[in-house]
Coordinates of C-alpha atoms in Angstrom, one line a residue:
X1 CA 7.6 -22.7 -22.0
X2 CA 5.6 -24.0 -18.9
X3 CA 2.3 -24.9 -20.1
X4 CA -1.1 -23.6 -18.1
X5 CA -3.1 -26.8 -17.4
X6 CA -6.9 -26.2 -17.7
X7 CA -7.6 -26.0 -13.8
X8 CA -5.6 -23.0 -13.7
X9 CA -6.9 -21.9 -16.8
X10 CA -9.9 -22.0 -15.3
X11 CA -9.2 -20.5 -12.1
X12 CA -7.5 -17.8 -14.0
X13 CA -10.6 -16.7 -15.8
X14 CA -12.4 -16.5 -12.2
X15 CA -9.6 -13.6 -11.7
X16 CA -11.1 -11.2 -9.2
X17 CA -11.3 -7.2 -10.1
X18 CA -8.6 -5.2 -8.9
X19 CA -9.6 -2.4 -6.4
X20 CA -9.8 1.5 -7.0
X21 CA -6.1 2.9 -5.5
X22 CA -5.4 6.8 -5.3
X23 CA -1.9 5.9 -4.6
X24 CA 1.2 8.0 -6.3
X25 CA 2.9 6.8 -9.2
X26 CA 0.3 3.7 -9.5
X27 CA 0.5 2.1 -12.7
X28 CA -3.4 0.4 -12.5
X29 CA -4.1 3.1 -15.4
X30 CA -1.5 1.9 -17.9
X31 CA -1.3 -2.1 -16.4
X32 CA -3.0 -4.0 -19.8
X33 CA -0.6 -1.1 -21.9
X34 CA 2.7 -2.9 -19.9
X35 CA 1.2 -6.5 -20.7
X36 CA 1.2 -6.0 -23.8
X37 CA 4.5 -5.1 -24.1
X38 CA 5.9 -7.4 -22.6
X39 CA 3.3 -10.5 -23.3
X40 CA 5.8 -12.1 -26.0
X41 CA 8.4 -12.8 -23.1
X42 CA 8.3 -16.5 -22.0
X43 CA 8.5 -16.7 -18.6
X44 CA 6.2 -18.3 -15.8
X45 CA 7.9 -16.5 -12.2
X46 CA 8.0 -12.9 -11.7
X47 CA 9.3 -10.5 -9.0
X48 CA 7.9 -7.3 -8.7
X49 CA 11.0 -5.6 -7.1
X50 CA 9.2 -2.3 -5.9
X51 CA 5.5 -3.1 -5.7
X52 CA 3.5 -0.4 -4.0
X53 CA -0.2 -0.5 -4.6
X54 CA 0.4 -4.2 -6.5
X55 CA -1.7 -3.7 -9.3
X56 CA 1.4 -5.2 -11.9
X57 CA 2.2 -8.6 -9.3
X58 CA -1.9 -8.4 -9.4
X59 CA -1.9 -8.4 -13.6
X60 CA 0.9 -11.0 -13.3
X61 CA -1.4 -13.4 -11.3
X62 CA -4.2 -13.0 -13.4
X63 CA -1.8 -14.0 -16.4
X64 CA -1.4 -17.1 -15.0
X65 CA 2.7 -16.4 -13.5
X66 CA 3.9 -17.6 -10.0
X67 CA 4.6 -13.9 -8.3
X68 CA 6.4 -12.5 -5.8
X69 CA 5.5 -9.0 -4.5
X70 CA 8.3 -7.2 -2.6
X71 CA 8.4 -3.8 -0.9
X72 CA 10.7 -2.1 1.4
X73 CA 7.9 -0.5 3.3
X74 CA 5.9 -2.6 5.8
X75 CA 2.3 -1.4 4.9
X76 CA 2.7 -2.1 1.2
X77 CA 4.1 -5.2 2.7
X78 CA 0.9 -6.0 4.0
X79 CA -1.3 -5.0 0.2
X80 CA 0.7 -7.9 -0.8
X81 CA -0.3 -10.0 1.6
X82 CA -3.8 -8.6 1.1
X83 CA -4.3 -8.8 -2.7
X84 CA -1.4 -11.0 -4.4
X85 CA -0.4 -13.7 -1.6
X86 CA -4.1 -14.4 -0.1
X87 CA -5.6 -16.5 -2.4
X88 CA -9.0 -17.3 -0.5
X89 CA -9.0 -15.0 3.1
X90 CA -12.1 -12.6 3.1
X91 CA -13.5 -10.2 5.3
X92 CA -17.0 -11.5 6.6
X93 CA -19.8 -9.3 7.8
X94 CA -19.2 -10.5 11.1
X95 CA -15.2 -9.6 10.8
X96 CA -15.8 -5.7 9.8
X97 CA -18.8 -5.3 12.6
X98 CA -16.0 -6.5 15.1
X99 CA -13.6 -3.9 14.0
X100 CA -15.7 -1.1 13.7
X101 CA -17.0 -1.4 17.4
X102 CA -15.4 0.1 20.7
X103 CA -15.3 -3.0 22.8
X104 CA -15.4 -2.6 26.7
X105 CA -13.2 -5.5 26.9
X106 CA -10.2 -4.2 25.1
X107 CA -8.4 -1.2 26.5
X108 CA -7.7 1.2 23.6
X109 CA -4.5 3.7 23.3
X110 CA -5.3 7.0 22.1
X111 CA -1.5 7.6 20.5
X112 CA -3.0 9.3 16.6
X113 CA -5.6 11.3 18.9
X114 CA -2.8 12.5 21.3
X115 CA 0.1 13.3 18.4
X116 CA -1.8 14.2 15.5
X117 CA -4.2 16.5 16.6
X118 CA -5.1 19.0 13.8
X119 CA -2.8 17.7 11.0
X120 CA -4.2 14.9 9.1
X121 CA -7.9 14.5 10.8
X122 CA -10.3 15.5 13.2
X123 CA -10.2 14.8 16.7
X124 CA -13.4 12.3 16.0
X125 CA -12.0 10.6 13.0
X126 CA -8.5 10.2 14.6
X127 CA -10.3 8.5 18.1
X128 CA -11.9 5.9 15.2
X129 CA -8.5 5.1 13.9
X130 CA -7.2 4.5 17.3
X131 CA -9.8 1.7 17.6
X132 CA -9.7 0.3 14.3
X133 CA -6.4 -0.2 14.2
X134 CA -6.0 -1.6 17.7
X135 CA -8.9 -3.6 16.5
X136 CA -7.0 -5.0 13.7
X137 CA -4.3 -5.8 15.9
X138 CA -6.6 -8.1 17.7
X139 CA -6.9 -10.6 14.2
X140 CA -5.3 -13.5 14.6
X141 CA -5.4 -14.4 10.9
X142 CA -2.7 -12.3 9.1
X143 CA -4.5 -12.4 5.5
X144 CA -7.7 -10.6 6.9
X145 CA -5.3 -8.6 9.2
X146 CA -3.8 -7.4 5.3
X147 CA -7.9 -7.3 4.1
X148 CA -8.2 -4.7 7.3
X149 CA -4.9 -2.6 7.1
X150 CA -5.6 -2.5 3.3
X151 CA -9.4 -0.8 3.7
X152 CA -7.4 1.4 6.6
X153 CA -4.5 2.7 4.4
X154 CA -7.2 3.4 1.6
X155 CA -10.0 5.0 3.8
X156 CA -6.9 7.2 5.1
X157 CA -5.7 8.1 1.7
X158 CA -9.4 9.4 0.0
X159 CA -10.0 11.9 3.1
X160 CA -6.5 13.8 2.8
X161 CA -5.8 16.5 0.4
X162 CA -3.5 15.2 -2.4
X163 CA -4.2 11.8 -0.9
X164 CA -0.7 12.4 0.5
X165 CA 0.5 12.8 4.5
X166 CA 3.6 15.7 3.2
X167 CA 2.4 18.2 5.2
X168 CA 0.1 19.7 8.1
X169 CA -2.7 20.9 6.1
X170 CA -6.2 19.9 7.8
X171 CA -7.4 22.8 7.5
X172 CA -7.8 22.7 3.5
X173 CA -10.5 20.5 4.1
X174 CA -12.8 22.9 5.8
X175 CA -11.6 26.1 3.7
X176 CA -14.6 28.0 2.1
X177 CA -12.7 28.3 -0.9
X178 CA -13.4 27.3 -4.6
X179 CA -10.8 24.2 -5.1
X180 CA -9.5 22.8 -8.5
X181 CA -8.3 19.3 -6.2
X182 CA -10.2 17.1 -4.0
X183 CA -13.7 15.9 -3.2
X184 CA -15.0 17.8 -0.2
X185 CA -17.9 15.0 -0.1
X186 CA -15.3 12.8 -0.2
X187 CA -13.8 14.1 2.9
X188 CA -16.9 14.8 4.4
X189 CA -18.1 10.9 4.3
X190 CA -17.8 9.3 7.3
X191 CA -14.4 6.6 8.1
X192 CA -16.6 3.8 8.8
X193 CA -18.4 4.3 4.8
X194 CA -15.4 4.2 3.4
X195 CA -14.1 1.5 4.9
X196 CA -17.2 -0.6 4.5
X197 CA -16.7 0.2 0.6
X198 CA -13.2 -0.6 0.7
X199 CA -13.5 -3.8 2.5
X200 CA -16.0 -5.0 -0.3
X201 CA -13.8 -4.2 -3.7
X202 CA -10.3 -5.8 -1.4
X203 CA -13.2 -8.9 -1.1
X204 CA -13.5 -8.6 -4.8
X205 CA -10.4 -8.9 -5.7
X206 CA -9.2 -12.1 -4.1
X207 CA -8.8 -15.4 -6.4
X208 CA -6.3 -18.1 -6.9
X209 CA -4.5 -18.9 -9.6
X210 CA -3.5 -22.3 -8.8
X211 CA -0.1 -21.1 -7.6
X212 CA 2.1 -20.3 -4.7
X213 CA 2.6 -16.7 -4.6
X214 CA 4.2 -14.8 -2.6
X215 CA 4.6 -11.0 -0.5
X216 CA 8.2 -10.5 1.0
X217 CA 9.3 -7.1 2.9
X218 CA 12.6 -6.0 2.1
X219 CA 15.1 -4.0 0.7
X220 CA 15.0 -5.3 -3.2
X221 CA 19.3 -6.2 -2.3
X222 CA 18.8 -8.5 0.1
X223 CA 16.1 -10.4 -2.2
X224 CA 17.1 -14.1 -2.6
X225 CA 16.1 -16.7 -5.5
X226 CA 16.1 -17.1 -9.1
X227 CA 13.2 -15.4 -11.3
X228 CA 12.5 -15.7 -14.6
X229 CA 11.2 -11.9 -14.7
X230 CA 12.1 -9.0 -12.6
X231 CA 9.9 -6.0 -12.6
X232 CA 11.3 -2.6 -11.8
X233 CA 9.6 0.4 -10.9
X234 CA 11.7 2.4 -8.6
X235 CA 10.3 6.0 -7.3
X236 CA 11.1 8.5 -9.6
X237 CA 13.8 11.1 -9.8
X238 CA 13.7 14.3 -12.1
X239 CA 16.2 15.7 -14.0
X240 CA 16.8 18.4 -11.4
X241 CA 17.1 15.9 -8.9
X242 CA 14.2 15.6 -6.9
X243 CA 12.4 12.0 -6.2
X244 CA 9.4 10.8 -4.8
X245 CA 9.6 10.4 -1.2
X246 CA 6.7 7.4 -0.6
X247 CA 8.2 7.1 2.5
X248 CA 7.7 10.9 3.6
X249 CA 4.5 10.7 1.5
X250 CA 3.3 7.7 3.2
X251 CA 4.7 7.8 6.4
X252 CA 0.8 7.6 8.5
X253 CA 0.4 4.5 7.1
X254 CA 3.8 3.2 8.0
X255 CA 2.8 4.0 11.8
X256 CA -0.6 2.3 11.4
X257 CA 1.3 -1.2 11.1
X258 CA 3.8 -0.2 13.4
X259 CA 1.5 1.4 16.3
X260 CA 3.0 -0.2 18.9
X261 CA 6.4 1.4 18.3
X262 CA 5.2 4.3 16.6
X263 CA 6.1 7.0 19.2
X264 CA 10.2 6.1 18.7
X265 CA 9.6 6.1 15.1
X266 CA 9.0 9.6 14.5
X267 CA 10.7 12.7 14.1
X268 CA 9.1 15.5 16.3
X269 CA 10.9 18.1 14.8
X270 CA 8.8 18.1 11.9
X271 CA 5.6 20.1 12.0
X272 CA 3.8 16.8 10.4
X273 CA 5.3 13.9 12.6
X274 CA 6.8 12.0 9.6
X275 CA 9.0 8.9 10.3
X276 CA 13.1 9.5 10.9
X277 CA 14.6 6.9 8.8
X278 CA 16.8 7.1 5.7
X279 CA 15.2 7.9 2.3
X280 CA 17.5 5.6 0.4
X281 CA 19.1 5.3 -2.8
X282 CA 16.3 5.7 -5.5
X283 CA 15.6 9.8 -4.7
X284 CA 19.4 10.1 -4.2
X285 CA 20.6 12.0 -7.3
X286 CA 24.2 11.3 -6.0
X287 CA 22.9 7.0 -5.5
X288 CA 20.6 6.4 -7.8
X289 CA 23.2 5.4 -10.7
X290 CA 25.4 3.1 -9.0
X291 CA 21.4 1.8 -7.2
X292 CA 20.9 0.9 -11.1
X293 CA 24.2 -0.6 -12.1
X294 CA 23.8 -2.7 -8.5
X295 CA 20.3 -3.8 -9.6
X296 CA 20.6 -4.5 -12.8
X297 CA 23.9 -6.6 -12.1
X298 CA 22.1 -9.0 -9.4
X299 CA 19.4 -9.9 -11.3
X300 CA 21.4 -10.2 -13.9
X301 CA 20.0 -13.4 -15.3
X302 CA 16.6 -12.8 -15.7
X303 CA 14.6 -10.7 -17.7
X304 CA 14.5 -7.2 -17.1
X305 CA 11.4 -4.9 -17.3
X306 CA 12.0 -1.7 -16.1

């Protein structure tokens, strides 16, 4: 077994703090329960083949293991650049002020203003996210272009209804009705505080390890290389059939990092705007064996967590 020398060692106990998430089917709730189930296994490189919010790639840097962080969706893609990749890229003061100001200089689109009016956010709120994310767009470094997406995707999440983007419902926010869900302060707080909060506990929560790790963006078939561990957490199916859809679920923040080609992207037949695009194997009842046996044989010489 690879031995940790004492600078990592070191850098390892400076670990930084994982960040709050409200993301489906996170597993930041039960991460030290999964270490130590699996904290007997000798291995030093992992792959965490589905890694949405990245808390286990995250647990797996802290423990001292060369990760990679892979996800078919481009905006998780980017959490892993964020929070598992980056090992030293913050956010200044000077970095948030710049993306939370209109600038006369820069000529701003006003796509989320023009399509999603009255399904998601206000007509105010979806102007701001015009200019932040074209502000983000303007950061040449990609790790606090990650930072900037991440506080984005999360500021987006806390002020929806079910933190999810499944269906035109803006109006649940204003509804003078006793609710058993949701924060109405919550959704009440201004974009700008939340991002400011956000930015601070994705600042938090960057550290080296003493290692190269790695994010990667694509479909977990078409990863390459040899690992010693491979992670799986596919979306889940029930017994009836019916998966989680993080693509449908998760489809605005999909647009934010593809604004630029966002308008061909989307499926105007829904009421909601969500992305066309296949939903792939892993919430196909009629897939999602042969998905397994297809997995389970390519990685077929490492060790398997699933």
């Amino acid at each position: 077994m690879r031995k940790v020398d004492l600078k990592q060692m070191s850098l390892i106990e400076n670990a930084g703090v994982f960040p709050s998430t409200r993301y489906q089917g996170s597993k930041l709730k039960i991460v030290n329960w999964i270490w130590e189930n699996i904290k007997d296994i000798q291995f030093h490189t992992a792959l965490d083949a589905f890694g949405g919010t990245g808390c286990v790639a995250y647990m797996f840097k802290q423990k001292g293991k060369q990760v990679t962080y892979n996800d078919v969706l481009k905006f998780n893609w980017y959490i892993g650049l964020a929070l598992i990749e980056n090992d030293s890229i913050e956010l200044s003061p000077e970095d948030v002020d710049f993306l939370l100001t209109k600038h006369e200089k820069i000529k701003y689109p006003t796509f989320v203003y023009d399509t999603f009016k009255d399904i998601y956010f206000t007509d105010e709120e979806n102007q701001w996210i015009d200019v932040v994310v074209t502000n983000i767009g303007k950061l040449e470094n990609l790790y606090k272009k990650a930072l900037a997406y991440y506080a984005l995707f999360q500021s987006c999440i806390i002020k929806r209804p079910f933190n999810l983007f499944h269906r035109k419902n803006l109006y649940m926010r204003f509804s003078d009705v006793e609710r058993n869900f949701g924060n109405k302060t919550t959704w009440d707080t201004p974009f700008e505080t939340h991002f400011r909060k956000f930015v601070a506990e994705a600042n938090q929560a960057i550290f080296s390890n003493g290692l190269q790790n790695k994010a990667i963006n694509l479909d977990v078939f078409d990863i390459e290389g040899n690992f010693d561990l491979v992670y799986i957490d596919t979306p889940y199916i029930s017994k009836k059939g019916v998966g989680v859809d993080y693509f449908g679920f998760y489809h605005f923040l999909e647009g934010l990092v593809r604004y630029s080609e966002w308008e061909k992207l989307i499926d105007y037949r829904t009421k909601h705007k969500r992305l066309k695009g296949d939903k792939g194997p892993w919430i196909d009842k009629n897939r999602i064996y042969s998905a397994f046996e297809g997995l389970i044989k390519k990685f077929a010489d490492s060790v398997l967590v699933i």
